[in-house]
Coordinates of C-alpha atoms in Angstrom, one line a residue:
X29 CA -27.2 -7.0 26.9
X30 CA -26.6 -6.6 30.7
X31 CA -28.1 -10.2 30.9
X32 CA -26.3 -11.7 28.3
X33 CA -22.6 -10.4 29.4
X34 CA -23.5 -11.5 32.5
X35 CA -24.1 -14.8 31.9
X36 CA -20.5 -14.7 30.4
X37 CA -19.1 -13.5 33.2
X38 CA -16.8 -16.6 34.2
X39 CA -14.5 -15.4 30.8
X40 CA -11.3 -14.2 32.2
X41 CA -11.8 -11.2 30.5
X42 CA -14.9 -10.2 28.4
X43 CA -14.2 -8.1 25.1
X44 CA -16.9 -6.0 24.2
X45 CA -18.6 -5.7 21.0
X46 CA -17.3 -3.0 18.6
X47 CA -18.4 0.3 19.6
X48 CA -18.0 3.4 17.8
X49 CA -16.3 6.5 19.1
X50 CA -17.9 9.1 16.9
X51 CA -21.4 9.6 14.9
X52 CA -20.2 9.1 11.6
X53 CA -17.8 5.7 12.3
X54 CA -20.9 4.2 12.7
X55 CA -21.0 0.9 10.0
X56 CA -24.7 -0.9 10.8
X57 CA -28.2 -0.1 11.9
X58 CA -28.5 -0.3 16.2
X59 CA -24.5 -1.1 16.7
X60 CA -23.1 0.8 20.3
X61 CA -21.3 3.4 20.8
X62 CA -19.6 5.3 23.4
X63 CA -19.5 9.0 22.4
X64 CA -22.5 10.2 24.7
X65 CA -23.4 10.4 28.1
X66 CA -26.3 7.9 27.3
X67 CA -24.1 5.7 25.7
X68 CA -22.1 5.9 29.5
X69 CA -24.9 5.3 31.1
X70 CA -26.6 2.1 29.3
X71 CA -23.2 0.4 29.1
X72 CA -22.5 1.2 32.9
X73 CA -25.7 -0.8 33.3
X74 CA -23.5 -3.9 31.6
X75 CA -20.6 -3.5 33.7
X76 CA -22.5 -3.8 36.8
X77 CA -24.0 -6.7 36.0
X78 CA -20.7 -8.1 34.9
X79 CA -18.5 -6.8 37.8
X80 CA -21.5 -8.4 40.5
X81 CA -21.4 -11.5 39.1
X82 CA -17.2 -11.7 39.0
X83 CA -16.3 -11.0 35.5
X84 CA -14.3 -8.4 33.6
X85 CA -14.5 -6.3 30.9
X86 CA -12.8 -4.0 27.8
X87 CA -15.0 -2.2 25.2
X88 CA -13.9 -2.6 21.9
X89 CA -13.8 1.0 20.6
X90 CA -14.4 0.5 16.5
X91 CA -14.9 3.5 13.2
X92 CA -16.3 1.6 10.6
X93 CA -14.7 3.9 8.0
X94 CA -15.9 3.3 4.4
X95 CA -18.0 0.8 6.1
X96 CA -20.8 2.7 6.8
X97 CA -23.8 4.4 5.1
X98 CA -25.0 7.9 4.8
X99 CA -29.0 6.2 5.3
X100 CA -27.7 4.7 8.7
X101 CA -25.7 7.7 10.1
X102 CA -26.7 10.8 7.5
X103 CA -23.3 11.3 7.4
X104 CA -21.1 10.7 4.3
X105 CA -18.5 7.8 5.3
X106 CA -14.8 9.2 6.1
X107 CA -11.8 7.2 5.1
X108 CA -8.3 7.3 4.3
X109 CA -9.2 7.7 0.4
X110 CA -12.3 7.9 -1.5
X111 CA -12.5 3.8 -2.3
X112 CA -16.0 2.7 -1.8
X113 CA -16.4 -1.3 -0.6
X114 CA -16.7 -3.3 -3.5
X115 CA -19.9 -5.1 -2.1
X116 CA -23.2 -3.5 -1.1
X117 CA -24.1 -2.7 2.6
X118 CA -26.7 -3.1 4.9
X119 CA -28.4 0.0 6.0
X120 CA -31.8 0.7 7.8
X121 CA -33.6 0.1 4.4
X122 CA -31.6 -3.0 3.2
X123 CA -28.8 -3.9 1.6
X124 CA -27.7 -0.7 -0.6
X125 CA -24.6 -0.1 -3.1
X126 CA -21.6 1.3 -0.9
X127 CA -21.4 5.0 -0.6
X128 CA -18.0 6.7 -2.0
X129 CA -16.4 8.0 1.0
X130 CA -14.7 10.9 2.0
X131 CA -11.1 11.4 2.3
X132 CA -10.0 12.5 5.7
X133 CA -8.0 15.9 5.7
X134 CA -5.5 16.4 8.3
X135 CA -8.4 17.8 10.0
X136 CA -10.5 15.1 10.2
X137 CA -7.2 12.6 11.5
X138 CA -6.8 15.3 14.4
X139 CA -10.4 15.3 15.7
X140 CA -11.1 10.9 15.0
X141 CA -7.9 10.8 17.1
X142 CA -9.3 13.2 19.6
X143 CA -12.6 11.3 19.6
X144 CA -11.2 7.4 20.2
X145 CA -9.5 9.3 23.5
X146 CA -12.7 10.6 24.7
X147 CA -14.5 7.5 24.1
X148 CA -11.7 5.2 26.1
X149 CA -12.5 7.8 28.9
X150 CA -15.8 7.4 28.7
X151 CA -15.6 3.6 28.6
X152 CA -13.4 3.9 31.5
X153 CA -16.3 6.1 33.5
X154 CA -19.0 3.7 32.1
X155 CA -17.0 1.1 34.0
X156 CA -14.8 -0.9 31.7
X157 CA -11.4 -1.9 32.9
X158 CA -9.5 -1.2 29.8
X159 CA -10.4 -0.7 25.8
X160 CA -9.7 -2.3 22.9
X161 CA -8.6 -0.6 19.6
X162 CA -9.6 -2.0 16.7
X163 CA -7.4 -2.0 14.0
X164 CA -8.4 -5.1 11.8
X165 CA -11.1 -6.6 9.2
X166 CA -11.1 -3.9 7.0
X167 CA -12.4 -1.0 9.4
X168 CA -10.8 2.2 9.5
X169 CA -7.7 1.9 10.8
X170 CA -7.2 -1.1 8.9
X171 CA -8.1 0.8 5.8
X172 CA -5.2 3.2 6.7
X173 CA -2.8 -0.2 7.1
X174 CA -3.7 -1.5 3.6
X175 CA -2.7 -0.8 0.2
X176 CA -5.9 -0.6 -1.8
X177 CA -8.1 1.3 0.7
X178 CA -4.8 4.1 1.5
X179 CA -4.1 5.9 -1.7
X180 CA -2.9 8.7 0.5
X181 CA 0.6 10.9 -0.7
X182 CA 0.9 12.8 2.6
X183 CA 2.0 11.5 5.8
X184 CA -0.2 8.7 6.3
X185 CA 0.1 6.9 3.5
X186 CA 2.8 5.5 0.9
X187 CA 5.6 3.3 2.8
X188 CA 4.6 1.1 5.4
X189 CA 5.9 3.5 8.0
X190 CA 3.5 6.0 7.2
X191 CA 0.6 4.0 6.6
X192 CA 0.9 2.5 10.3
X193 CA 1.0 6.4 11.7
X194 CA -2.6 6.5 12.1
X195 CA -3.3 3.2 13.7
X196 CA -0.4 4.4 16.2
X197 CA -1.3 8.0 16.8
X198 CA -5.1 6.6 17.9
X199 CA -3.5 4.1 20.3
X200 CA -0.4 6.6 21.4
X201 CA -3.8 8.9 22.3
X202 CA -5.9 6.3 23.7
X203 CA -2.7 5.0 26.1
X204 CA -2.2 8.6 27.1
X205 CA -6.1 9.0 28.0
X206 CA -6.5 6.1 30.1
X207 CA -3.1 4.5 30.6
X208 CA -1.7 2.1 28.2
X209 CA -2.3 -0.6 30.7
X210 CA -6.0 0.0 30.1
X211 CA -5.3 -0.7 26.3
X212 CA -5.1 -3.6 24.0
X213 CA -5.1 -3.5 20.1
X214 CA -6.8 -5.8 17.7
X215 CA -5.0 -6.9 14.5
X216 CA -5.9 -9.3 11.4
X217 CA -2.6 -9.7 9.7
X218 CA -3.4 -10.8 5.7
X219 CA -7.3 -10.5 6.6
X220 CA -8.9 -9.6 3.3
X221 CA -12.2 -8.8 5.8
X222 CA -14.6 -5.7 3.8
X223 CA -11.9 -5.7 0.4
X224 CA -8.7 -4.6 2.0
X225 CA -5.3 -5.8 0.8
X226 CA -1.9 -5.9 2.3
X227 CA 0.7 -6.4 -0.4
X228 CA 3.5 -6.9 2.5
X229 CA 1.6 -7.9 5.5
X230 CA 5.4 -9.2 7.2
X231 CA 6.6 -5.7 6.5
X232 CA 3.4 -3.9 7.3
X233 CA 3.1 -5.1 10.8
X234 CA 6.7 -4.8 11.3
X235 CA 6.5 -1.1 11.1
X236 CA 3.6 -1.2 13.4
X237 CA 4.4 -3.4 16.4
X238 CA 7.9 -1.1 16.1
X239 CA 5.6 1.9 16.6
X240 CA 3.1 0.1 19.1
X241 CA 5.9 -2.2 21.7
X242 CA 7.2 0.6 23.2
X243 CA 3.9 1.7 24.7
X244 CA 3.6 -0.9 27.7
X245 CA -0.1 -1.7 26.5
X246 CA -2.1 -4.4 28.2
X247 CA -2.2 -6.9 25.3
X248 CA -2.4 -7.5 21.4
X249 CA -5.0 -9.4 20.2
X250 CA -4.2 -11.5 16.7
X251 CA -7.7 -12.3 14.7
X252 CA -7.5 -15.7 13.4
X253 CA -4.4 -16.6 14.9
X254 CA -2.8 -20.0 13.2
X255 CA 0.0 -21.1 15.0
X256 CA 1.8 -22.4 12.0
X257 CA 2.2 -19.2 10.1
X258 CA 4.9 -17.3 9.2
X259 CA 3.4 -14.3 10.3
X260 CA 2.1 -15.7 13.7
X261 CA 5.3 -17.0 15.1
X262 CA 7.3 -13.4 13.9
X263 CA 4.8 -11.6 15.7
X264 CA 5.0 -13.5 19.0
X265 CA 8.6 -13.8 18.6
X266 CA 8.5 -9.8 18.1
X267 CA 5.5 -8.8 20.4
X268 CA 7.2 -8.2 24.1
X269 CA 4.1 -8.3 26.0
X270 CA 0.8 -10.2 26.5
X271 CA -0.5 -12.1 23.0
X272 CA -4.4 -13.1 22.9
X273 CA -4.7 -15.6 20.2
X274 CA -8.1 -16.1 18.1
X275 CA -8.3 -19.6 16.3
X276 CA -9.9 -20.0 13.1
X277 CA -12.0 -23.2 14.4
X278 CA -12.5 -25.6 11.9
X279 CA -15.7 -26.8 14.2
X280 CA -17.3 -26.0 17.7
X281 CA -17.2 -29.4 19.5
X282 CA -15.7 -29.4 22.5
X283 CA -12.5 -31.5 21.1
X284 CA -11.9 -29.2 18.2
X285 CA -12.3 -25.9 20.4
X286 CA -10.0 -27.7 22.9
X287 CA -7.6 -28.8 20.5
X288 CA -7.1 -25.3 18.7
X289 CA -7.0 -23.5 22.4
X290 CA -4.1 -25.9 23.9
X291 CA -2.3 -25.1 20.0
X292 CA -2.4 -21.4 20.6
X293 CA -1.1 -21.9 24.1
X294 CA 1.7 -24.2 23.1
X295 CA 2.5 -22.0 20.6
X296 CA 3.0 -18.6 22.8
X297 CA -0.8 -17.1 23.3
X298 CA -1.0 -15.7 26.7
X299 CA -5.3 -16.0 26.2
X300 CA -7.4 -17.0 23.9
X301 CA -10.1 -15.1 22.4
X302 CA -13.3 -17.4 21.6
X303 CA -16.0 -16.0 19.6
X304 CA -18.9 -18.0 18.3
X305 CA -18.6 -20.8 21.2
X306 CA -19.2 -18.4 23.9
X307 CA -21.8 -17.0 22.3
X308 CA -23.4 -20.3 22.5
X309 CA -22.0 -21.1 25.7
X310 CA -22.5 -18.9 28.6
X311 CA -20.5 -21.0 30.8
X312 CA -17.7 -21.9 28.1
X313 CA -14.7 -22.3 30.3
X314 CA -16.5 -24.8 32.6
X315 CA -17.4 -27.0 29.9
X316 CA -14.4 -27.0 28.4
X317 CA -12.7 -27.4 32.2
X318 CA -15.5 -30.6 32.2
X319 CA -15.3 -31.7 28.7
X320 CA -18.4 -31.4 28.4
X321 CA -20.7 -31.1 25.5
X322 CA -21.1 -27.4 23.6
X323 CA -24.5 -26.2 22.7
X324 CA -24.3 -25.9 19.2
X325 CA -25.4 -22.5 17.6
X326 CA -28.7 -22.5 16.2
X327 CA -28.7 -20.2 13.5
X328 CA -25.9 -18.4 13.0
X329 CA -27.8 -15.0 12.3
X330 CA -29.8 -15.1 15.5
X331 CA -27.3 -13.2 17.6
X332 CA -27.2 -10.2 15.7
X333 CA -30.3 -9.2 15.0
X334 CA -31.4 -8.1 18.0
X335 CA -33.6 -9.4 21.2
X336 CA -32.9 -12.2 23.3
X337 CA -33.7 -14.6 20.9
X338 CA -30.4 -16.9 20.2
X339 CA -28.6 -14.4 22.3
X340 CA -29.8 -15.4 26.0
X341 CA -31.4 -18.3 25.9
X342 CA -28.6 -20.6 25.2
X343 CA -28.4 -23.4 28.4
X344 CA -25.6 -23.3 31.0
X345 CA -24.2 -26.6 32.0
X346 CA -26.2 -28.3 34.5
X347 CA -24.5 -32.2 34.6
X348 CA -22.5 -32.6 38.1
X349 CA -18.8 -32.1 37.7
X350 CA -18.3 -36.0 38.2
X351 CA -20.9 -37.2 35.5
X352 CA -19.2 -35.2 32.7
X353 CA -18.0 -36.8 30.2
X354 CA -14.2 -36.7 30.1
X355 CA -12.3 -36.2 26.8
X356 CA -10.2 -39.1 25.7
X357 CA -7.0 -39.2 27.1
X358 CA -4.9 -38.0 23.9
X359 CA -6.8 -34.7 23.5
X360 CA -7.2 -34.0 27.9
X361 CA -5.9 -30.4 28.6
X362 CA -6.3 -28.6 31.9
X363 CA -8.0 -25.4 30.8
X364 CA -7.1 -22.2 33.0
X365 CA -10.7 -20.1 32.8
X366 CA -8.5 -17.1 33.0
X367 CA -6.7 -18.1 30.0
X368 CA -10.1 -18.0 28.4
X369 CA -11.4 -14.3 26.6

């Protein structure tokens, strides 16, 4: 991992993969974490690597929520209600029917609140220059967000208001832990990602950029951004500070990634976040810079199932700056690598 992030390291900001704050928001088999001093110590390891080699880096901190097992974590799932995923879910002995989880008591809120503070601290000791929150693709404080997962009649659930409280308390917390310049928050407006559903997604996030603007946090990141929605252009018309956008890339050439960056841009991104081409693409902002080919991605599974297999060995560009290819002249854009997550 210290390799791989490192190889990444021209991104102008590197977003770490999801990493739980607590045992049981755990979702698969061998995911990180960052509730231990271990779990400190290996990703400080990462940083290094990153920080020597010129790049930067947030930890995404993630609680799986219903998504989880109890044969990966022995621990019965928590959630805002007891709605089990519709689908089935891998665990450490294959695919298994979902578990019903628990719903939290007041309790539980207070001490999963308490836990994504001490894990932004301890990403912040481990090294990390900030942390993301997630709050999209169904995890939990998505679950809390959306109508079929949040059956809830207390505080935390019923009118939009209330179902945003949780997703604001964590990142009220994590701002206060840390600084809420340390502190960006993921969202996936209308994502239907492990069977949520938002019946008002306008009103919905709304209520939660009202609860979340006045924070002065680092950024908000928008999951599968399309600059033609509804949704999109309220939020950035709504969202006072710094917007990364994440296209929904219709292909990984280098036009199409190029095309759906300069979009995002026009339309009022800040950055954009870049999955599946920079995991092919160690040096992805160069090539883009260059217009120079992508490597495609082999198999599409290969990066996440451990080993450096499809997860290191993808090429960096090697073709002198003035033998690249150019793009055509319609489709040219002058790519800012710090522009680039």
């Amino acid at each position: 991992m210290a390799t791989h992030y490192a190889q990444r390291a021209s991104a102008g900001l590197i977003i770490g993969e999801g990493s739980t704050p607590n045992p049981v928001g755990q979702t698969y088999p061998g995911i990180t974490a960052i509730h231990t001093d271990r779990h400190v110590a290996g990703w400080r390891r990462v940083t290094d690597a990153v920080r020597s080699a010129g790049g930067h880096m947030f930890l995404q901190l993630q609680h799986g929520g219903r998504v989880s097992h109890p044969e990966t974590t022995g621990l019965t799932p928590l959630a805002p209600s007891a709605v089990p995923l519709p689908e089935t879910i891998f665990t450490p002995h294959g695919h298994r029917p979902a578990a019903v989880p628990r719903a939290m008591t007041p309790d539980d809120i207070r001490a999963t609140i308490a836990d994504f503070a001490s894990a932004a601290r301890r990403a912040v000791e481990a090294g990390f220059e900030g942390v993301e929150v997630h709050s999209a693709n169904g995890m939990l404080l998505h679950q809390f967000l959306a109508d079929n997962t949040n059956h809830r009649t207390d505080g935390y659930g019923g009118p939009a208001e209330r179902r945003v409280r949780f997703a604001a308390e964590v990142t009220e917390a994590v701002a206060d832990a840390i600084g809420a310049d340390r502190v960006g928050v993921r969202i996936s407006p209308g994502s239907t990602g492990n069977g949520v559903l938002e019946e008002d997604t306008d009103g919905l996030y709304a209520a939660l950029l009202d609860r979340l603007k006045g924070l002065g946090l680092a950024y908000l990141h928008l999951v599968r951004s399309a600059p033609e929605s509804g949704w999109y252009r309220r939020i950035r018309a709504d969202w006072p500070g710094v917007l990364i956008g994440n296209p929904d890339l219709a292909g990984l050439g280098t036009e199409t990634v190029s095309l759906a960056v300069r979009e995002l841009l026009a339309a009022g991104a800040d950055l954009v976040a870049l999955g599946r081409p920079f995991l092919a693409n160690p040096d992805l902002a160069e090539r883009l810079r260059r217009g120079a080919p992508l490597n495609p991605v082999r198999d599409r599974y290969l990066m996440y199932v451990g080993g450096a297999v499809g997860y290191n060995d993808y090429p960096a560009l090697d073709v002198p700056s003035d033998q690249a290819e150019p793009l055509s002249s319609d489709s040219m854009v002058a790519l800012d690598a710090g522009r680039v997550a």
